[in-house]
Structures are given as C-alpha cells and as structure tokens.
C-alpha cells in the first residue's frame, strides 16, 4: 500500500479547495491537493456573472454594506440559513475581492462620468462619481437591494480560478491530478485522510493527514439536465455519507437556474437579467412584472424559475422539439454591451444555438444549477461528528444559503469560506498531532480494493451507464422545481430499487487502469445514495421553502419546519438514509423570519418570531441613539471570524474621501 503523509489534505482543486490550501501553506504547513482534473479546469472556471461583495463603489451600490448584504442573503435563503455564518460571510466578502485584486484578478472597474444602463426595460443614464473612478465595479443580480456583484465581463470564474491557482503554484502547493478520492479513512470519531485511486494507473493510495478538507463541488449531475460540468457528481458528499457518522445538511435544497439554453442546458448568466435583459413568452410578452411587480426578472432564482414554469404550464411557452421554452431577450442592451460584458454568452449562443444574441432572443428554460445541500459543518467548517474532517464551497452545507442561494453568493462563498475556513484548518493542524495506526488505513484501502475486485472479477450483469441514466431521469421527473408527495414517494422507491441493482454491477471492460467504465461503476452506487438523500429529504419536508416547492404543501411552515435536514447512512446494507433535524433558534436570529419582499407571502409563523421581534426592539432601544451599526449588530447576534479578518470594511461613503489607501484597497 502506498501511504502519503501531509498536514493539510484538500480534496478538490476548485476555488474553495485551492483557497484553503493557500491558507494552510501560508502557515508553513505541509499541504497537498487532490483533483480529478487539472486545477484550472475545475468547475469554478465556468462561473460567469460575478461574486457579491458590498463595496459600494458604483453609484447604484451606494449605501450598500454588510448589513444589506446579510439581509439579502437571509431573505434569499428563505430563512433557512445559519445567520451567524451569513454574517461571517458578508463581513469578509469585501476583503476577499480586494485580496483577489492583489492576486491579479482584472476586475471590471468604474469609469467616472455618465454611462447608459438598462433598468426595467428603459435606457437610463447614471453618473459615476469622480472618486470612484478606477475602483471595482458591480452589476445588478437577483434578490439584491444594491448593485453588488463584482465581475470580469462574464468570465469571472475563469479569472478567479487562474489567479488563485497561480497563487497556489507560486507557493509550491502540489496538486495530484487525475486522482479520485473514494473513501474517508476514519475511526468513527476522527478523520485521518482518504483512500484515492489514480485514474491513469489504477493505483490505490492512502493519503493520511491531520486535516482533510472536502471541496469537491456540487451534486448537480444526479439530474439529467444540469448547467454543471459532468464531474459534479456528488462523490465528495458520498465520501462523508458512507462513513455512516458524518451528516449531510439540507440535501433536498437544489437550485434550478431560470436561464439555461434549450436543449443542452448550458447557462446564460443571471448577469444577462442583471444588466437589463427580459424574459418573454411565446407572444413576445414580458410576463415577470405580472407575477412579481416589485423585483420582476430580478426576484431570487427559485421564484423566477417557478414563475417561468407556472407560465409555461398555462400554455405560454414556445413549442419546440425539446419541449416548451421561454425567451431571454438581451437585444435591448445593444451589441457593444453584449460583445464586452456578455461575450461568453454571445459565444455560447453562436456555438450551441447558431444565433446572435445581440439580434435574436435566446431560448431558455429553468435547469438544475446549484447544490445548497452538502457536508454539514459548524461555523468553522468542521464536521460536528468527525473531528479533522472539514468541508468548504459547494460541497459543504456551512450553511449560508439555506434553501436558496443568491446569484453571485457562490463564487463569493468559495473564496470567502476558503479564506475563513482555511485559517481554522491551519489552526487545527497546528493544535493537533497525527496519530494513526496504519492498520486502519490498510483496512480502508482493502475495502476499496475488494470493491474494485468484485467489479472487475465478478459476474454482475447491471450496466453502470444504464443505472445512471435511470437515476437522472427519476430525479428530473419527480424531484424537480415543483414537487409533490406521490411523485417523491415514487422517486424514493425507484431509487431504492436502483441502489439494490447497483450491488450487481458488471463491467464489459475488465481493465484495472484507465477504464471509464470502472470509474462510472464506482461512482454510480455512490451517486444513487446521494440522490436518495435528496429525494427522501424532499419527501419528508412537508412545506415549501426557497427552492423546495411542494405543490401539496405550498406554505413555508416556520412553526414546524424551521430546521435543517441532516442525512446519514445507517449501515452498508441500508437502502435509505436516516433523517434527523437540527432546529434553527429564532431567539438567536438577528433577522427573525418574515416576508422576503418577493414570491408568495404565505408563511405560517414560528411561535417565537413575535417574541424575538419585541426583544430586538428592546435591545436596540436600550443601546440608545449613539450606538453605531456595528454595535447594534453585535448586540443582536455576535459572530466570530479569525482575528486577522476582524477589521471593519471601509467604503467611499463612510468618510470624506482621502487617498486610496484609506479605502483599504485595490490598486487602480
Ligand atoms: C455555468 C455556471 C455558472 C456559474 N456562475 C456563477 C456566478 O457567476 N457567480 C457565482 O457566485 N456562482 C456561479 N456558479 C456557481 C459556482 O461557480 C460554483 O458553485 C463554484 O465555483 C464551486 O466551486 P468549488 O470550489 O466548491 O467546486 P469546483 O470548482 O466544482 O471544484 C471541485 C473540485 O473537486 C475535484 N473533485 C471532485 N470530486 C473529487 C474526488 N472524488 N476526488 C478528487 N477530486 C475531486 C474536482 O476535480 C475539482 O477540482 C456557476 C455555476 C455554473 C454551473
């Protein structure tokens, strides 16, 4: 058995994983990253529109700060998030954007003077301040009060990943590419690393470490049509699930993005609507204002996706050989804007649809896009059940997104979460020694070897490809945008049957080295378990919250469901996860549950909501008029971040303008 030791092991070389690795390495810890593919090809590179941070540089962002960003995030989550984590995040996001500027991200900048923008289908001229000239710009995104999404045209993920990976390279952080983690090494209380398989040679290795951070991204590909890369298959979540100890949080919270192109499901960024693009039906009618007069196309994604589906169900979709769709119209933005700020969208439309989006409407439909659920961690990013196991980015349920994440808050989560959790990971490595009986590592390697032996040498007859297709169809048909009891029960039963069939997989190609069929067989069993956590969680949750919309339980029910679903896998022969629930404490919330400002206002109130609202009024009036917003916030809900990140953020409108150093920042 090949044993490789390190201090900080990170599984995943996307933005989140690399940012944690950088934090460990900067503290002088031996650090190693594993990845299925070269780091720069990780899925983070696909992100288009931008990342949220309350810089408040642009005139449309004036008045923005952490408080507004926090409130937007909590409302976006439909009160499902951990408010303390949302606070940590909103506080650190401006620091992350500026750090990235220092690492070379070419953020789109503010140009002083007048510029024409499209707001609510009208061309208006806004005047950018002289003092803001050259500072980081921001665009509008769904569910936000201010223009807060910092961007580099519509290739933000690409720029960020290149900058962060180059930083990791400059620190000499090794990335073992084309290596797949298949099991966690643990003793039921402490995680000691992973068993991984080299995808080229087939070699099995034990990577043993003080801390193990899972940053493997989302599980979108358990669905048939998804905007996600084909490697976003949920294997990281399965690693935690299969320990039988670590839990997954809110797996039923799956986001559908309103505007993926039909039929292939490639994304056109929310930036299209943020910059003024409109949604139209088969008659060319702009329908969103009819449903959402306040936010229109820029309500949160769960709301827009549902409204689009509702509208298509009324027969207003455009018929196509691939089913009905609607139109995204960005022609009103003008060719120059499309070719500069939305050039990736332009290329996608040209290459995959053969149309010019500066002239033609784009056929779109809501499509699976983001996994709010993931490996449940505490605010420091560590699994509450398995010491030494951390998780970050889309793989995790940290949990700042609750039941719906806002556009631009995910890229931000990767680098902000990576920055914060990276420091806690480094603390953990410094405070703990590596004590492991290598027999334990050998036992886990043997288990994976046995699994491969039985696939390669066994007589199984089921096809991994077929089971995967079946699973994806079930998820698409029964666990989609609108859900109901009978269909969810059907999904659970059919997935259970698939899981049983997956115990009889057979291979046509018996090679042990580079063998895609073997890779697929090893993954599909794990993916079906992950799919079951989504379907079972959705079946059990008899309310509608954020992206989880039950037709048979249309109300958000804070009285009975203000909690987080925790899934664990009870035993190797189980066919369903065990579900437990973690209550969210209203009496500790800075922002008690209320109306989001968009979507349907039909929640059943939690019995503590009124009590907490009164308490908040009392706390604030006791503080008196002199208290500033930071003191008021602290009195309501204190939160911790690592010491080096505690500094308050400064903005143009905070104080009379001085030199750019006063702004804490960005080189112009
Ligand atoms: C098309 C698209 C556009 C988007 N645009 C935006 C946007 O504009 N703004 C925004 O905020 N968010 C956006 N998102 C979401 C955002 O891009 C992702 O949530 C985020 O980049 C995920 O980063 P990550 O580091 O968590 O994971 P990823 O970037 O997915 O990286 C996962 C890493 O894990 C590795 N890995 C996976 N499994 C294993 C394994 N078993 N063993 C070893 N390695 C493994 C992979 O090789 C990869 O390196 C977009 C998403 C999509 C799909």
XYZ file of C-alpha atoms and ligand atoms in Angstrom, residues 10-18 33-39 41-52 141 149 156-157 161 176 179-182 196 215-218 226-229 231-236 239 257 266-270 301 368-370 392-396 405-414 523, ligand 1:
133
model
C -7.534 19.095 0.433
C -9.751 17.082 -1.882
C -10.722 19.367 -4.751
C -8.773 21.979 -6.698
C -11.596 24.408 -7.481
C -11.665 27.867 -5.933
C -12.731 26.664 -2.492
C -10.152 23.895 -2.192
C -7.286 25.986 -3.521
C -4.404 18.877 -3.049
C -6.148 16.079 -4.965
C -8.177 16.652 -8.103
C -9.928 14.659 -10.793
C -8.642 17.085 -13.403
C -6.020 19.835 -13.718
C -6.875 22.588 -11.214
C -10.216 23.050 -15.445
C -12.225 22.767 -12.223
C -15.844 23.712 -12.500
C -15.270 27.090 -10.828
C -13.892 28.246 -14.188
C -17.414 28.064 -15.645
C -18.827 30.764 -13.379
C -19.849 33.718 -15.472
C -21.664 36.566 -13.797
C -19.626 37.523 -10.737
C -19.298 37.473 -6.962
C -21.123 39.544 -4.376
C -28.185 40.467 -9.672
C -21.901 41.679 -7.959
C -15.481 35.833 -13.611
C -14.906 32.220 -12.562
C -9.535 30.393 -10.805
C -2.122 15.378 -7.524
C -6.744 11.171 -8.687
C -10.151 10.292 -7.263
C -10.893 10.068 -3.539
C -13.184 7.090 -2.944
C -7.788 7.550 -3.544
C -14.009 20.760 -1.581
C -15.373 18.609 -4.369
C -18.182 20.888 -5.558
C -21.862 20.121 -6.053
C -27.796 20.472 -15.480
C -25.646 23.529 -16.030
C -22.890 21.750 -14.076
C -19.775 20.147 -15.513
C -17.659 15.851 -12.951
C -20.077 17.474 -10.469
C -21.385 14.100 -9.366
C -21.560 14.394 -5.596
C -18.741 11.978 -4.792
C -17.465 14.305 -2.043
C -17.497 10.130 0.911
C -31.465 28.440 -12.648
C -25.673 25.452 -20.805
C -26.049 28.507 -18.606
C -26.591 32.093 -19.664
C -25.643 34.124 -16.615
C -28.021 35.984 -14.320
C -33.801 32.365 -8.716
C -30.698 22.240 -12.332
C -27.841 24.518 -11.324
C -26.652 24.545 -7.723
C -15.937 24.120 2.017
C -17.503 25.568 -1.134
C -20.388 23.959 -2.947
C -19.541 20.581 -1.392
C -20.453 21.901 2.046
C -28.597 30.778 -2.756
C -28.419 34.200 -4.336
C -26.621 34.589 -7.643
C -23.060 35.765 -7.018
C -23.003 34.336 -3.489
C -21.422 31.052 -4.509
C -18.204 32.225 -6.107
C -18.032 34.527 -3.101
C -18.566 31.578 -0.756
C -15.675 29.651 -2.315
C -19.358 6.441 -8.873
C -22.303 27.538 -15.516
C -22.180 28.054 -14.118
C -22.021 29.416 -13.884
C -21.894 29.887 -12.581
N -21.761 31.238 -12.383
C -21.653 31.703 -11.119
C -21.519 33.100 -10.875
O -21.474 33.912 -11.786
N -21.449 33.508 -9.595
C -21.488 32.647 -8.538
O -21.423 33.077 -7.395
N -21.583 31.308 -8.754
C -21.669 30.823 -10.002
N -21.781 29.471 -10.212
C -21.576 28.554 -9.084
C -20.096 28.439 -8.761
O -19.341 28.513 -9.931
C -19.750 27.115 -8.064
O -20.636 26.899 -7.022
C -18.343 27.156 -7.502
O -17.408 27.572 -8.456
C -17.949 25.810 -6.931
O -16.599 25.854 -6.567
P -15.941 24.709 -5.679
O -14.534 25.103 -5.454
O -16.802 24.455 -4.492
O -16.008 23.401 -6.578
P -15.500 23.110 -8.075
O -14.986 24.298 -8.770
O -16.603 22.332 -8.704
O -14.257 22.165 -7.843
C -14.398 20.835 -7.421
C -13.037 20.181 -7.431
O -13.143 18.904 -6.801
C -12.437 17.927 -7.564
N -13.074 16.644 -7.234
C -14.377 16.310 -7.312
N -14.568 15.062 -6.855
C -13.353 14.587 -6.491
C -12.885 13.366 -5.954
N -13.731 12.371 -5.664
N -11.552 13.207 -5.734
C -10.676 14.209 -6.021
N -11.081 15.407 -6.509
C -12.390 15.584 -6.743
C -12.560 18.401 -8.990
O -11.507 17.885 -9.753
C -12.446 19.917 -8.799
O -11.077 20.278 -8.778
C -21.928 28.990 -11.505
C -22.097 27.634 -11.728
C -22.261 27.172 -13.026
C -22.545 25.728 -13.223
